[in-house]
Amino acid sequence: MYYKSGLRAGIPIALGYLSVSFTFGILATKYGLSVWQATLVSLTTVTSAGQFAGIQLMATPGLYLDMLISQLTINVRYSFMSISLSQKLDSKFRGIWKWILGFFITDEIFAVASTRSNVTRSFFAGLATLPWLGWTAGTALGASLGNVLPVALMSALGIALYGMFVAIVVPVARSNRYVLPAITIAALVSTAFTYLPLLKEVSPGIAISISAVVAAALAAVFHPIQEVNES
């Protein structure tokens, strides 16, 4: 039951990933990767920003240190997501399952899972299944068919991820009045990293992480969640 519930919750994410990874597949082949190589990257990585940055560095041999630093900074936010989500895992979600299912955590999967008070192993597995398949399948399709599609269609596919994320966040913000201020703070901090002279030099991964931490910290200070005393 929990697995099927997770599958249903993952359908919107999978559809969004299908279109966004299509763009990645196109870009990967332009940088010289074959269809199977591009597909293998998505199959074993599942990190949109990390993959887009990675293939650009792969096109310039020898930049191993640059790749290491960029991937660490881009993907460090998943550590914060994992720490936050670990507070909601049920008793069966432990040991090797944390290692296996932790591979699938992304911004959108985290956003959906964090809305639940108790995240079961089966639900998270179901939630991650379709997005993972959608991300991989979209890459394969993009790498195979990208050159024959109109430019306008490919550009439209590039904004699908943002629309999907808005669809995930807005219902939560409407049901919990404390979520909207946190979203607003994160958006303002992220905007500062985009436009202010010194801050815009910070890598996207670090900027996203700082925005999330600042928003979460302020929300925790001003609107803490009261823990229920079970004793």
Short mmCIF file of C-alpha atoms in Angstrom, two decimals, residues 7-224:
data_model
loop_
_atom_site.label_atom_id
_atom_site.label_comp_id
_atom_site.label_asym_id
_atom_site.label_seq_id
_atom_site.Cartn_x
_atom_site.Cartn_y
_atom_site.Cartn_z
CA LEU A 7 4.36 5.61 -6.95
CA ARG A 8 1.33 7.89 -7.31
CA ALA A 9 3.12 10.74 -5.54
CA GLY A 10 6.11 10.33 -7.87
CA ILE A 11 4.17 10.61 -11.14
CA PRO A 12 4.37 14.45 -11.42
CA ILE A 13 8.09 14.34 -10.62
CA ALA A 14 8.68 11.64 -13.23
CA LEU A 15 6.90 13.67 -15.92
CA GLY A 16 8.96 16.74 -15.07
CA TYR A 17 12.19 14.73 -15.06
CA LEU A 18 11.32 13.17 -18.40
CA SER A 19 11.31 16.55 -20.10
CA VAL A 20 14.29 18.05 -18.28
CA SER A 21 16.53 15.02 -18.78
CA PHE A 22 15.59 15.14 -22.47
CA THR A 23 17.52 18.41 -22.59
CA PHE A 24 20.44 16.79 -20.78
CA GLY A 25 20.50 13.98 -23.33
CA ILE A 26 20.70 16.50 -26.17
CA LEU A 27 23.53 18.42 -24.50
CA ALA A 28 25.45 15.25 -23.61
CA THR A 29 25.58 14.11 -27.23
CA LYS A 30 26.68 17.58 -28.34
CA TYR A 31 29.64 17.27 -25.94
CA GLY A 32 30.61 13.99 -27.54
CA LEU A 33 28.94 11.34 -25.37
CA SER A 34 27.22 8.46 -27.11
CA VAL A 35 23.58 7.60 -26.42
CA TRP A 36 24.47 4.76 -24.06
CA GLN A 37 27.07 6.85 -22.23
CA ALA A 38 24.60 9.70 -21.64
CA THR A 39 21.96 7.23 -20.48
CA LEU A 40 24.43 5.54 -18.11
CA VAL A 41 25.28 8.91 -16.51
CA SER A 42 21.62 9.55 -15.69
CA LEU A 43 21.06 5.96 -14.58
CA THR A 44 23.87 6.12 -12.02
CA THR A 45 23.83 9.78 -10.95
CA VAL A 46 20.35 11.42 -10.85
CA THR A 47 21.52 14.96 -10.15
CA SER A 48 20.44 17.51 -12.73
CA ALA A 49 22.79 20.43 -11.97
CA GLY A 50 25.67 18.08 -11.23
CA GLN A 51 25.24 16.29 -14.54
CA PHE A 52 24.98 19.47 -16.60
CA ALA A 53 28.13 20.84 -14.96
CA GLY A 54 29.90 17.49 -15.15
CA ILE A 55 29.60 16.89 -18.87
CA GLN A 56 30.95 20.37 -19.61
CA LEU A 57 34.07 19.57 -17.59
CA MET A 58 34.31 16.10 -19.13
CA ALA A 59 34.61 17.79 -22.52
CA THR A 60 37.89 19.35 -21.31
CA PRO A 61 40.22 16.49 -20.25
CA GLY A 62 42.45 16.93 -17.22
CA LEU A 63 40.21 19.14 -15.08
CA TYR A 64 39.76 16.48 -12.40
CA LEU A 65 40.18 18.86 -9.46
CA ASP A 66 37.71 21.31 -10.96
CA MET A 67 35.21 18.50 -11.42
CA LEU A 68 35.68 17.33 -7.83
CA ILE A 69 35.15 20.82 -6.39
CA SER A 70 32.16 21.62 -8.62
CA GLN A 71 30.39 18.34 -7.86
CA LEU A 72 30.95 18.70 -4.12
CA THR A 73 29.60 22.24 -4.04
CA ILE A 74 26.64 21.53 -6.32
CA ASN A 75 25.55 18.38 -4.52
CA VAL A 76 26.31 19.30 -0.90
CA ARG A 77 22.70 20.35 -0.46
CA TYR A 78 21.65 16.70 -0.54
CA SER A 79 23.47 16.22 2.76
CA PHE A 80 21.23 18.80 4.41
CA MET A 81 18.15 17.21 2.86
CA SER A 82 19.15 13.79 4.12
CA ILE A 83 19.71 15.08 7.66
CA SER A 84 16.34 16.80 7.66
CA LEU A 85 14.48 13.81 6.23
CA SER A 86 16.16 11.36 8.61
CA GLN A 87 14.08 12.83 11.44
CA LYS A 88 10.92 11.50 9.79
CA LEU A 89 11.95 7.96 8.87
CA ASP A 90 10.11 5.03 10.40
CA SER A 91 11.85 2.28 12.39
CA LYS A 92 12.23 -0.06 9.37
CA PHE A 93 13.97 2.61 7.31
CA ARG A 94 17.50 2.00 8.61
CA GLY A 95 20.78 0.25 7.89
CA ILE A 96 21.52 -0.64 4.28
CA TRP A 97 18.18 0.81 3.16
CA LYS A 98 19.38 4.31 4.02
CA TRP A 99 22.39 3.78 1.76
CA ILE A 100 20.38 2.33 -1.10
CA LEU A 101 17.39 4.69 -1.09
CA GLY A 102 19.53 7.70 -0.17
CA PHE A 103 20.95 7.49 -3.69
CA PHE A 104 17.59 8.64 -5.07
CA ILE A 105 17.14 11.80 -3.03
CA THR A 106 16.65 14.91 -5.15
CA ASP A 107 15.15 18.35 -4.53
CA GLU A 108 11.70 17.28 -5.69
CA ILE A 109 11.68 13.86 -4.02
CA PHE A 110 12.78 15.51 -0.79
CA ALA A 111 10.07 18.16 -1.12
CA VAL A 112 7.33 15.53 -1.44
CA ALA A 113 8.72 13.21 1.26
CA SER A 114 9.19 16.05 3.75
CA THR A 115 5.47 16.85 3.65
CA ARG A 116 4.74 13.55 5.44
CA SER A 117 5.01 13.18 9.18
CA ASN A 118 6.30 9.61 8.84
CA VAL A 119 8.28 8.39 5.83
CA THR A 120 8.22 4.63 5.44
CA ARG A 121 10.76 2.63 3.48
CA SER A 122 8.13 1.39 1.04
CA PHE A 123 6.71 4.86 0.40
CA PHE A 124 10.12 6.36 -0.32
CA ALA A 125 11.01 3.46 -2.61
CA GLY A 126 7.79 4.01 -4.55
CA LEU A 127 8.30 7.76 -4.61
CA ALA A 128 11.78 7.37 -6.11
CA THR A 129 11.02 4.65 -8.68
CA LEU A 130 9.21 6.59 -11.42
CA PRO A 131 11.35 9.76 -11.19
CA TRP A 132 14.49 7.64 -11.57
CA LEU A 133 13.04 5.82 -14.57
CA GLY A 134 11.74 9.09 -16.03
CA TRP A 135 15.13 10.77 -15.66
CA THR A 136 16.90 7.88 -17.34
CA ALA A 137 14.34 7.41 -20.11
CA GLY A 138 14.26 11.14 -20.88
CA THR A 139 18.03 11.19 -21.25
CA ALA A 140 17.95 8.25 -23.64
CA LEU A 141 15.23 9.87 -25.73
CA GLY A 142 16.98 13.23 -25.80
CA ALA A 143 20.29 11.69 -26.80
CA SER A 144 18.57 9.67 -29.54
CA LEU A 145 16.06 12.16 -30.94
CA GLY A 146 17.24 15.62 -29.92
CA ASN A 147 18.67 16.59 -33.27
CA VAL A 148 15.37 16.08 -35.09
CA LEU A 149 13.11 18.19 -32.81
CA PRO A 150 12.28 21.89 -33.28
CA VAL A 151 14.34 24.38 -31.24
CA ALA A 152 11.19 25.92 -29.73
CA LEU A 153 10.11 22.58 -28.31
CA MET A 154 13.52 21.92 -26.78
CA SER A 155 13.50 25.35 -25.14
CA ALA A 156 10.06 24.72 -23.66
CA LEU A 157 11.22 21.43 -22.15
CA GLY A 158 13.96 23.28 -20.28
CA ILE A 159 11.52 25.11 -17.97
CA ALA A 160 9.40 22.08 -17.11
CA LEU A 161 11.38 21.34 -13.94
CA TYR A 162 10.65 24.77 -12.48
CA GLY A 163 6.93 24.46 -13.15
CA MET A 164 6.90 21.04 -11.54
CA PHE A 165 8.66 22.31 -8.43
CA VAL A 166 6.17 25.17 -8.09
CA ALA A 167 3.34 22.64 -8.31
CA ILE A 168 4.89 20.70 -5.43
CA VAL A 169 5.59 23.65 -3.14
CA VAL A 170 2.45 25.78 -3.58
CA PRO A 171 -0.08 23.33 -2.07
CA VAL A 172 2.11 22.92 1.02
CA ALA A 173 2.43 26.70 1.36
CA ARG A 174 -1.34 27.07 1.19
CA SER A 175 -1.96 24.50 3.90
CA ASN A 176 0.75 25.74 6.29
CA ARG A 177 1.08 29.48 6.79
CA TYR A 178 4.65 29.17 8.07
CA VAL A 179 5.94 27.61 4.86
CA LEU A 180 5.38 30.68 2.68
CA PRO A 181 7.74 32.94 4.71
CA ALA A 182 10.45 30.26 4.48
CA ILE A 183 9.96 30.04 0.71
CA THR A 184 10.11 33.83 0.42
CA ILE A 185 13.34 34.03 2.42
CA ALA A 186 14.96 31.28 0.33
CA ALA A 187 13.91 33.05 -2.88
CA LEU A 188 15.31 36.40 -1.68
CA VAL A 189 18.63 34.90 -0.63
CA SER A 190 18.86 32.98 -3.92
CA THR A 191 18.12 36.19 -5.84
CA ALA A 192 20.92 37.92 -3.97
CA PHE A 193 23.33 35.21 -5.08
CA THR A 194 22.15 35.70 -8.65
CA TYR A 195 22.50 39.47 -8.97
CA LEU A 196 24.74 40.99 -6.27
CA PRO A 197 28.32 41.63 -7.48
CA LEU A 198 30.27 39.44 -5.05
CA LEU A 199 27.63 36.83 -4.27
CA LYS A 200 27.00 35.97 -7.90
CA GLU A 201 30.53 34.54 -8.08
CA VAL A 202 29.51 31.76 -5.67
CA SER A 203 28.85 28.40 -7.32
CA PRO A 204 25.18 27.39 -7.80
CA GLY A 205 25.45 24.42 -5.46
CA ILE A 206 26.77 26.48 -2.55
CA ALA A 207 24.24 29.25 -3.24
CA ILE A 208 21.34 26.78 -3.14
CA SER A 209 22.65 25.22 0.07
CA ILE A 210 23.08 28.57 1.81
CA SER A 211 19.62 29.72 0.71
CA ALA A 212 18.04 26.56 2.09
CA VAL A 213 19.96 26.67 5.38
CA VAL A 214 19.22 30.36 6.00
CA ALA A 215 15.51 29.93 5.28
CA ALA A 216 15.27 26.79 7.41
CA ALA A 217 17.23 28.34 10.27
CA LEU A 218 15.07 31.46 10.40
CA ALA A 219 11.90 29.38 10.17
CA ALA A 220 13.14 27.19 13.03
CA VAL A 221 13.93 30.23 15.19
CA PHE A 222 10.71 32.15 14.63
CA HIS A 223 8.26 29.29 14.04
CA PRO A 224 9.65 26.14 15.71
#
